[in-house]
Coordinates of N, CA and C in Angstrom, one line a residue:
X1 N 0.8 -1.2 0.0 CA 0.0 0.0 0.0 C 0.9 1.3 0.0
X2 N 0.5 2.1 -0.6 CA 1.1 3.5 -0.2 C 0.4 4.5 -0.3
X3 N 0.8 5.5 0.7 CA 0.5 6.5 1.4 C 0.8 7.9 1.7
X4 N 0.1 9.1 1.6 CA 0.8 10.0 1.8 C 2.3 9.9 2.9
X5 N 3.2 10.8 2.5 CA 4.1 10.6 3.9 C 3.3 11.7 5.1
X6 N 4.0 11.6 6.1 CA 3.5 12.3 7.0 C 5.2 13.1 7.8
X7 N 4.7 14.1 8.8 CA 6.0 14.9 9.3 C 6.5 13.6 10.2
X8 N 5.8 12.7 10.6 CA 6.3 11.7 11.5 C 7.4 10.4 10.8
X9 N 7.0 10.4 9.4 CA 7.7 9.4 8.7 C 9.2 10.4 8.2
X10 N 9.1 11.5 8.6 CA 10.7 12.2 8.1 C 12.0 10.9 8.5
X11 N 12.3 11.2 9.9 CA 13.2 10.7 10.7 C 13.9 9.2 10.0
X12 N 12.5 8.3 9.1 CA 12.7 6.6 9.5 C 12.6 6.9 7.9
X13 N 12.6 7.8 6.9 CA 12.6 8.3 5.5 C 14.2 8.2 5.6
X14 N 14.8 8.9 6.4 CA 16.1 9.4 6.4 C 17.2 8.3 6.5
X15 N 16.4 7.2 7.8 CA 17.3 6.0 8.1 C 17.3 5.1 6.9
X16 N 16.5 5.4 6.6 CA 16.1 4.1 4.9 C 17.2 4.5 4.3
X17 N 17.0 5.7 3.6 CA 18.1 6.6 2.6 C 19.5 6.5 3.2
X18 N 19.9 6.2 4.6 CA 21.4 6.5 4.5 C 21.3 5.0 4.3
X19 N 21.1 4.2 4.3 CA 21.3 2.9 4.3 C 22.4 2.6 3.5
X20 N 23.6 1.7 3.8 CA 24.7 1.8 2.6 C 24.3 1.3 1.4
X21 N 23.7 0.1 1.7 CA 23.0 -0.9 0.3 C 22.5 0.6 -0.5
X22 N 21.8 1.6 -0.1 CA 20.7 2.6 -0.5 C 21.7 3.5 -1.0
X23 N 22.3 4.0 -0.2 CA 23.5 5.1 -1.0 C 24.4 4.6 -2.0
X24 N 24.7 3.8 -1.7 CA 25.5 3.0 -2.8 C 25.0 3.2 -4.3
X25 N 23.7 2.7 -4.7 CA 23.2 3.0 -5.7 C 22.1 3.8 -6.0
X26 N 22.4 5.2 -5.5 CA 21.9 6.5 -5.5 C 22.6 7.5 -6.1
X27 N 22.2 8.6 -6.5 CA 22.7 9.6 -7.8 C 24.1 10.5 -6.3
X28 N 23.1 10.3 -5.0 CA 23.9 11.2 -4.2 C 24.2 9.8 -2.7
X29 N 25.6 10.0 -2.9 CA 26.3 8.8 -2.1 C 26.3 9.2 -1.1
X30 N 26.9 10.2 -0.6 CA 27.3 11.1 1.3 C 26.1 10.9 1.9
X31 N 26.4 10.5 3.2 CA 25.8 10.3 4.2 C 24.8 11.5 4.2
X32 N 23.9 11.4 4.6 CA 22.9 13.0 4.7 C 22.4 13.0 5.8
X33 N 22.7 14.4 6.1 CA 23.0 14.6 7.7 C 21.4 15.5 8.1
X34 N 20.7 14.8 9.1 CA 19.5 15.8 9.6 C 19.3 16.8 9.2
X35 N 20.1 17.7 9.2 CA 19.6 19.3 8.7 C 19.6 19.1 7.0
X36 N 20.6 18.7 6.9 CA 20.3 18.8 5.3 C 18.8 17.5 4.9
X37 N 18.3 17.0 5.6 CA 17.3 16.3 5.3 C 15.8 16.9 5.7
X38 N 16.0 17.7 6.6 CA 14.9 18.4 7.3 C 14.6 19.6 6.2
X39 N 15.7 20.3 5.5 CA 15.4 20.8 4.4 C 14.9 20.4 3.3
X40 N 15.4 19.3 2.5 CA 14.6 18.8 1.4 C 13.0 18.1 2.0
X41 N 13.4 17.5 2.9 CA 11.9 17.3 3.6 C 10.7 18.6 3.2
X42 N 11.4 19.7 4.2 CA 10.2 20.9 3.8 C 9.8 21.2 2.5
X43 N 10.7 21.0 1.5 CA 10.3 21.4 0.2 C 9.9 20.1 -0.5
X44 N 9.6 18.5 -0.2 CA 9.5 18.0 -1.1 C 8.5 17.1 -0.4
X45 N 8.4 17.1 0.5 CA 7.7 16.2 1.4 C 6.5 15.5 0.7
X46 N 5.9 16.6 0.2 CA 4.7 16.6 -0.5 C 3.9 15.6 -2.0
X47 N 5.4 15.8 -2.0 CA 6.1 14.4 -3.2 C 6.4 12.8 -2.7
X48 N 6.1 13.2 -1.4 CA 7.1 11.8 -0.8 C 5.4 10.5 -0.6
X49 N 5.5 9.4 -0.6 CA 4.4 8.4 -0.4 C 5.6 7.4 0.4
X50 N 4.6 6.4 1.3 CA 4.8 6.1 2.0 C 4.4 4.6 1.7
X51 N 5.1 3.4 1.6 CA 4.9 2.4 1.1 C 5.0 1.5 2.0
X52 N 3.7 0.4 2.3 CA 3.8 -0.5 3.3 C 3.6 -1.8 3.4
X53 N 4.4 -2.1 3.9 CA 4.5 -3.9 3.7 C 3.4 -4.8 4.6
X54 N 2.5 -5.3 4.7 CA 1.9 -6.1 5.6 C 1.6 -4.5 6.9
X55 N 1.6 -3.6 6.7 CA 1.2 -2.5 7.4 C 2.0 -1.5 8.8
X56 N 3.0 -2.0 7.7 CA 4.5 -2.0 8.4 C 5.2 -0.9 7.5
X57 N 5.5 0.7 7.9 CA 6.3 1.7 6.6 C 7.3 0.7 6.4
X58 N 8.0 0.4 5.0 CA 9.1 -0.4 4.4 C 9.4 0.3 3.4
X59 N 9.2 1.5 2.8 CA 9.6 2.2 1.7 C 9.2 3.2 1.3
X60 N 10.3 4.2 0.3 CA 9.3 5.5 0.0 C 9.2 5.6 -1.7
X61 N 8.5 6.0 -2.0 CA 8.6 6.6 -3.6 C 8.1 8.3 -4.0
X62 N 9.1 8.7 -4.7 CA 9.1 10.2 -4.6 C 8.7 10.5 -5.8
X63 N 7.6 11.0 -6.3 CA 7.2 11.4 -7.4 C 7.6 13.3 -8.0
X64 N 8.6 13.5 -8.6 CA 8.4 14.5 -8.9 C 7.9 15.7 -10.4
X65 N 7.0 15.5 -10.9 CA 6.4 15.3 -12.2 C 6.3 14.1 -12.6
X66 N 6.7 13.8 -13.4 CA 6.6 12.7 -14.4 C 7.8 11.7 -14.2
X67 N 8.1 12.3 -13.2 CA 9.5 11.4 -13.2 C 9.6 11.0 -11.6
X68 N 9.8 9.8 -11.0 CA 10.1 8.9 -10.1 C 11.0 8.0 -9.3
X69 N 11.3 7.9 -8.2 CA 12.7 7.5 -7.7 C 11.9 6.7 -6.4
X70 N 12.6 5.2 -5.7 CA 12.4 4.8 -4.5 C 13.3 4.1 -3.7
X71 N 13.4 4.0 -2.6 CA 14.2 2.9 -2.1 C 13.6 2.5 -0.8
X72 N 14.0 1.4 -0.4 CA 13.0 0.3 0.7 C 13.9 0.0 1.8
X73 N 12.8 0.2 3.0 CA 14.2 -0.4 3.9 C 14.5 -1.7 4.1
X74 N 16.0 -1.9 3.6 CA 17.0 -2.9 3.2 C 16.8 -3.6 4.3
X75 N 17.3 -3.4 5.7 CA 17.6 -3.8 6.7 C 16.3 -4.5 7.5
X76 N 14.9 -3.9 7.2 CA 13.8 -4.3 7.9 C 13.4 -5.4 6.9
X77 N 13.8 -5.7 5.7 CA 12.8 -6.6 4.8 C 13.2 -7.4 4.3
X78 N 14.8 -7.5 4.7 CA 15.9 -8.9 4.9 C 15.4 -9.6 3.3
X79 N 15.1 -10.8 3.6 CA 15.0 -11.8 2.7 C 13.3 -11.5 2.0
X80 N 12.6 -10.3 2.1 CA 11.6 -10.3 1.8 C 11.6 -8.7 1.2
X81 N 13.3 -8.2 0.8 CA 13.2 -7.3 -0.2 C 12.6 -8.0 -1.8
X82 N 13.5 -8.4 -2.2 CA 12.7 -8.9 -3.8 C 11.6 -8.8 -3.8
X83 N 10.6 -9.6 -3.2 CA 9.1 -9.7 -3.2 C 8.2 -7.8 -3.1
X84 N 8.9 -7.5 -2.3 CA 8.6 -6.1 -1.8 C 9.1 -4.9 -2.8
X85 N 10.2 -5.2 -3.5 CA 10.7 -4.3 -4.9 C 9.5 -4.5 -5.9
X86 N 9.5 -5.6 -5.7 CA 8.3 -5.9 -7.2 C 7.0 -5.3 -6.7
X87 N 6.3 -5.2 -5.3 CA 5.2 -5.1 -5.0 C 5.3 -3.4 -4.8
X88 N 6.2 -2.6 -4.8 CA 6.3 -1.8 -4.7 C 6.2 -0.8 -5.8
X89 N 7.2 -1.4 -6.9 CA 6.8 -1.1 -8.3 C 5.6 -1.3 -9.1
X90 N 4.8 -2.4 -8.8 CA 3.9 -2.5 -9.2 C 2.7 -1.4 -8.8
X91 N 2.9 -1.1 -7.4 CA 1.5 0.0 -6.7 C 2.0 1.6 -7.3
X92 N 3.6 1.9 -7.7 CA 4.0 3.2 -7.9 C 3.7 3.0 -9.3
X93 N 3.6 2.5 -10.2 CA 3.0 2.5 -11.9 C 1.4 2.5 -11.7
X94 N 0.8 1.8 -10.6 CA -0.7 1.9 -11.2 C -0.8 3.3 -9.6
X95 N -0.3 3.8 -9.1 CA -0.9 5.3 -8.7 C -0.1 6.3 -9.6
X96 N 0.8 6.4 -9.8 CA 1.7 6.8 -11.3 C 0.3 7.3 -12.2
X97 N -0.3 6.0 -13.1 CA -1.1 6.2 -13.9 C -2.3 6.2 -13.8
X98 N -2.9 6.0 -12.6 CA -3.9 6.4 -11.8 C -4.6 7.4 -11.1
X99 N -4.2 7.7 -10.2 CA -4.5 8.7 -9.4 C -3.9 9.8 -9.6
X100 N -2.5 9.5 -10.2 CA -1.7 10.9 -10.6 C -2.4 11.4 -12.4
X101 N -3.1 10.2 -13.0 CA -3.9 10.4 -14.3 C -1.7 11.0 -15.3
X102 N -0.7 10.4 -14.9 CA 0.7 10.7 -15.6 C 0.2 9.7 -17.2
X103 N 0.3 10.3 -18.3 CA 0.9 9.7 -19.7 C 2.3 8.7 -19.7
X104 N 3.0 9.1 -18.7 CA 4.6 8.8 -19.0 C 4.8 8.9 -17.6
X105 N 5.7 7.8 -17.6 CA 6.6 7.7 -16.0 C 8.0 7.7 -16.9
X106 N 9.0 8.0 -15.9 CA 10.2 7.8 -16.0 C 11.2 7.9 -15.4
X107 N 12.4 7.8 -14.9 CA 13.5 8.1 -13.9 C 14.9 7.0 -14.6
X108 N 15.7 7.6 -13.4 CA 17.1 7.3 -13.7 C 17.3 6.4 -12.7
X109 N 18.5 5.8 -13.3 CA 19.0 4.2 -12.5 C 20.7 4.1 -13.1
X110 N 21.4 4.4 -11.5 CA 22.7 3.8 -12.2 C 22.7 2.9 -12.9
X111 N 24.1 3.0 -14.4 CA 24.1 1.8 -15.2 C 24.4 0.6 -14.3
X112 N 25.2 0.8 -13.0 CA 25.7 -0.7 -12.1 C 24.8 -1.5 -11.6
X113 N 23.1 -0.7 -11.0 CA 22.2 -1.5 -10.8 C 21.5 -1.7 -11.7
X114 N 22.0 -3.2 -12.1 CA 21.3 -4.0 -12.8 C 20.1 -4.7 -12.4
X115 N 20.1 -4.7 -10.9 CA 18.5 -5.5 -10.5 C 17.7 -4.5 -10.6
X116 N 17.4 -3.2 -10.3 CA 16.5 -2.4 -10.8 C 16.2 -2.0 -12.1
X117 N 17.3 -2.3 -12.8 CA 16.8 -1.9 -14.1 C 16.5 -3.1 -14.9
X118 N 16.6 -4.5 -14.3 CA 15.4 -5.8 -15.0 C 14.6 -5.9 -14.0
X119 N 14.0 -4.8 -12.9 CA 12.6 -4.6 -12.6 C 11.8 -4.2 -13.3
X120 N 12.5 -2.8 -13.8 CA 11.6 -2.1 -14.4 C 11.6 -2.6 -16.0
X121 N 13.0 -3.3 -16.3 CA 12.1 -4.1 -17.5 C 10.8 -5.1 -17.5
X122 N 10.6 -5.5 -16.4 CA 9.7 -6.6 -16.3 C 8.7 -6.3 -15.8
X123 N 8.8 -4.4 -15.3 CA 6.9 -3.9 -15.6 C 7.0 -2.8 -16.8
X124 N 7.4 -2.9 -18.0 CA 7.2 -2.4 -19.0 C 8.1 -1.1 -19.1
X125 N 8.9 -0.8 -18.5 CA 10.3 0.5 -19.0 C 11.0 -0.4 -20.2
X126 N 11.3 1.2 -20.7 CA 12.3 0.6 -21.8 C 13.2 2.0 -21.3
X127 N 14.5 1.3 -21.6 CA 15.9 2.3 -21.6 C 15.7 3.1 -23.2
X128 N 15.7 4.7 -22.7 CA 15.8 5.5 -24.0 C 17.1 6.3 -24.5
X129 N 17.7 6.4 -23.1 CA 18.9 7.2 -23.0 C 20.3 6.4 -22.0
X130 N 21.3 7.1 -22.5 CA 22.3 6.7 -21.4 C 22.9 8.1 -21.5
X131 N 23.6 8.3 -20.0 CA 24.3 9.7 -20.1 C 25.4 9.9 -19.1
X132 N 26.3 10.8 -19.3 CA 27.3 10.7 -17.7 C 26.8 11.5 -16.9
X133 N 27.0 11.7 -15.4 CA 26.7 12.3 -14.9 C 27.6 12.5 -13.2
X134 N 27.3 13.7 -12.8 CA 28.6 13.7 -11.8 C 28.0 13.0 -10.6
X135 N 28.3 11.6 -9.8 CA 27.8 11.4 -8.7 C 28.6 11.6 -7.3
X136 N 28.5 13.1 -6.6 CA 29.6 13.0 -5.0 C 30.7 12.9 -5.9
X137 N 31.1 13.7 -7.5 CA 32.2 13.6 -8.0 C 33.3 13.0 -9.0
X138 N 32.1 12.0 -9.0 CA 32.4 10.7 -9.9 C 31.7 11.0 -10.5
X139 N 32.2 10.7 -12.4 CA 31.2 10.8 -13.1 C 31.0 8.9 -13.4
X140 N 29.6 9.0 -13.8 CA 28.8 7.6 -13.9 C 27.9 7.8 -14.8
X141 N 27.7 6.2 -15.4 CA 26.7 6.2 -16.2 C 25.1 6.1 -15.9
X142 N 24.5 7.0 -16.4 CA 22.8 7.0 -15.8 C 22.0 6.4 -16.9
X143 N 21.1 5.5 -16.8 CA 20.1 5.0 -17.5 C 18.6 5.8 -17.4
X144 N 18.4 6.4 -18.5 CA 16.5 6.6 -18.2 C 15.8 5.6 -19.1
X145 N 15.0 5.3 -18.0 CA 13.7 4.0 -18.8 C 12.6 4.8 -17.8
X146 N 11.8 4.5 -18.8 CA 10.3 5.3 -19.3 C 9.4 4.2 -19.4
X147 N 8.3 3.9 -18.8 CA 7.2 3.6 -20.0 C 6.0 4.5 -20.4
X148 N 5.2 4.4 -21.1 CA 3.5 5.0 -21.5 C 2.4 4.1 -20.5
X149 N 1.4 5.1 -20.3 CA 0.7 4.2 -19.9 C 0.1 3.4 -20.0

């Protein structure tokens, strides 16, 4: 299921996100430190949904236009991440093109994660683009896959 976020889900938003599994294959690697998360919080919050496993928060997906990004917490869903990537992707394409009424979803995915990018081949993205891009300094390759609704 997912859910508006709320000001209470900030804090355990943040713990997800520093997660190393989670930074690791993120556009932005460095630890992110409370203040700087209480900031993007205020301005994006509004963006943020709240994904839940058996009724338990386990992940966020951040919609900003037409374009989309998530990560789950690693550490709470052990051996019952896979199951929970797929269920998660599946509820953010049909409120995606549902309740948001989006033509086009899309986002970026390091070229190195390859398990998210044969997720999202296997709910209908296709890769349109490849590009470099600076990550915490390092340039890297970024993949965008898209699909229509």
């Amino acid at each position: 299921m997912l859910r508006p976020a709320t000001d209470s889900d900030r804090d355990q938003v943040l713990n997800w996100r520093n997660h190393p599994a989670v930074r690791a294959v993120s556009l932005t690697t460095h630890e992110i430190q409370p203040a700087e998360h209480a900031a993007w919080w205020a301005t994006h919050s509004g963006d943020v949904l709240i994904y839940e496993e058996d009724g338990v928060p386990a992940g966020v997906v951040i919609f900003t236009g037409a374009t989309w990004s998530f990560y789950l917490d690693v550490e709470g869903l052990g051996p019952r991440l896979l199951p929970a990537w797929m269920r998660l992707e599946k509820e953010a394409v049909e409120y995606a093109f549902g309740t948001l009424g989006l033509p086009r979803l899309g986002g970026e995915t390091l070229e190195e994660n390859t398990q998210v990018l044969a997720l999202h081949r296997r709910f209908g993205f296709r890769e349109t683009r490849r590009y470099e891009r600076l990550v915490d300094g390092v340039p890297k390759t970024v993949v965008w896959t898209e699909r229509a609704k």
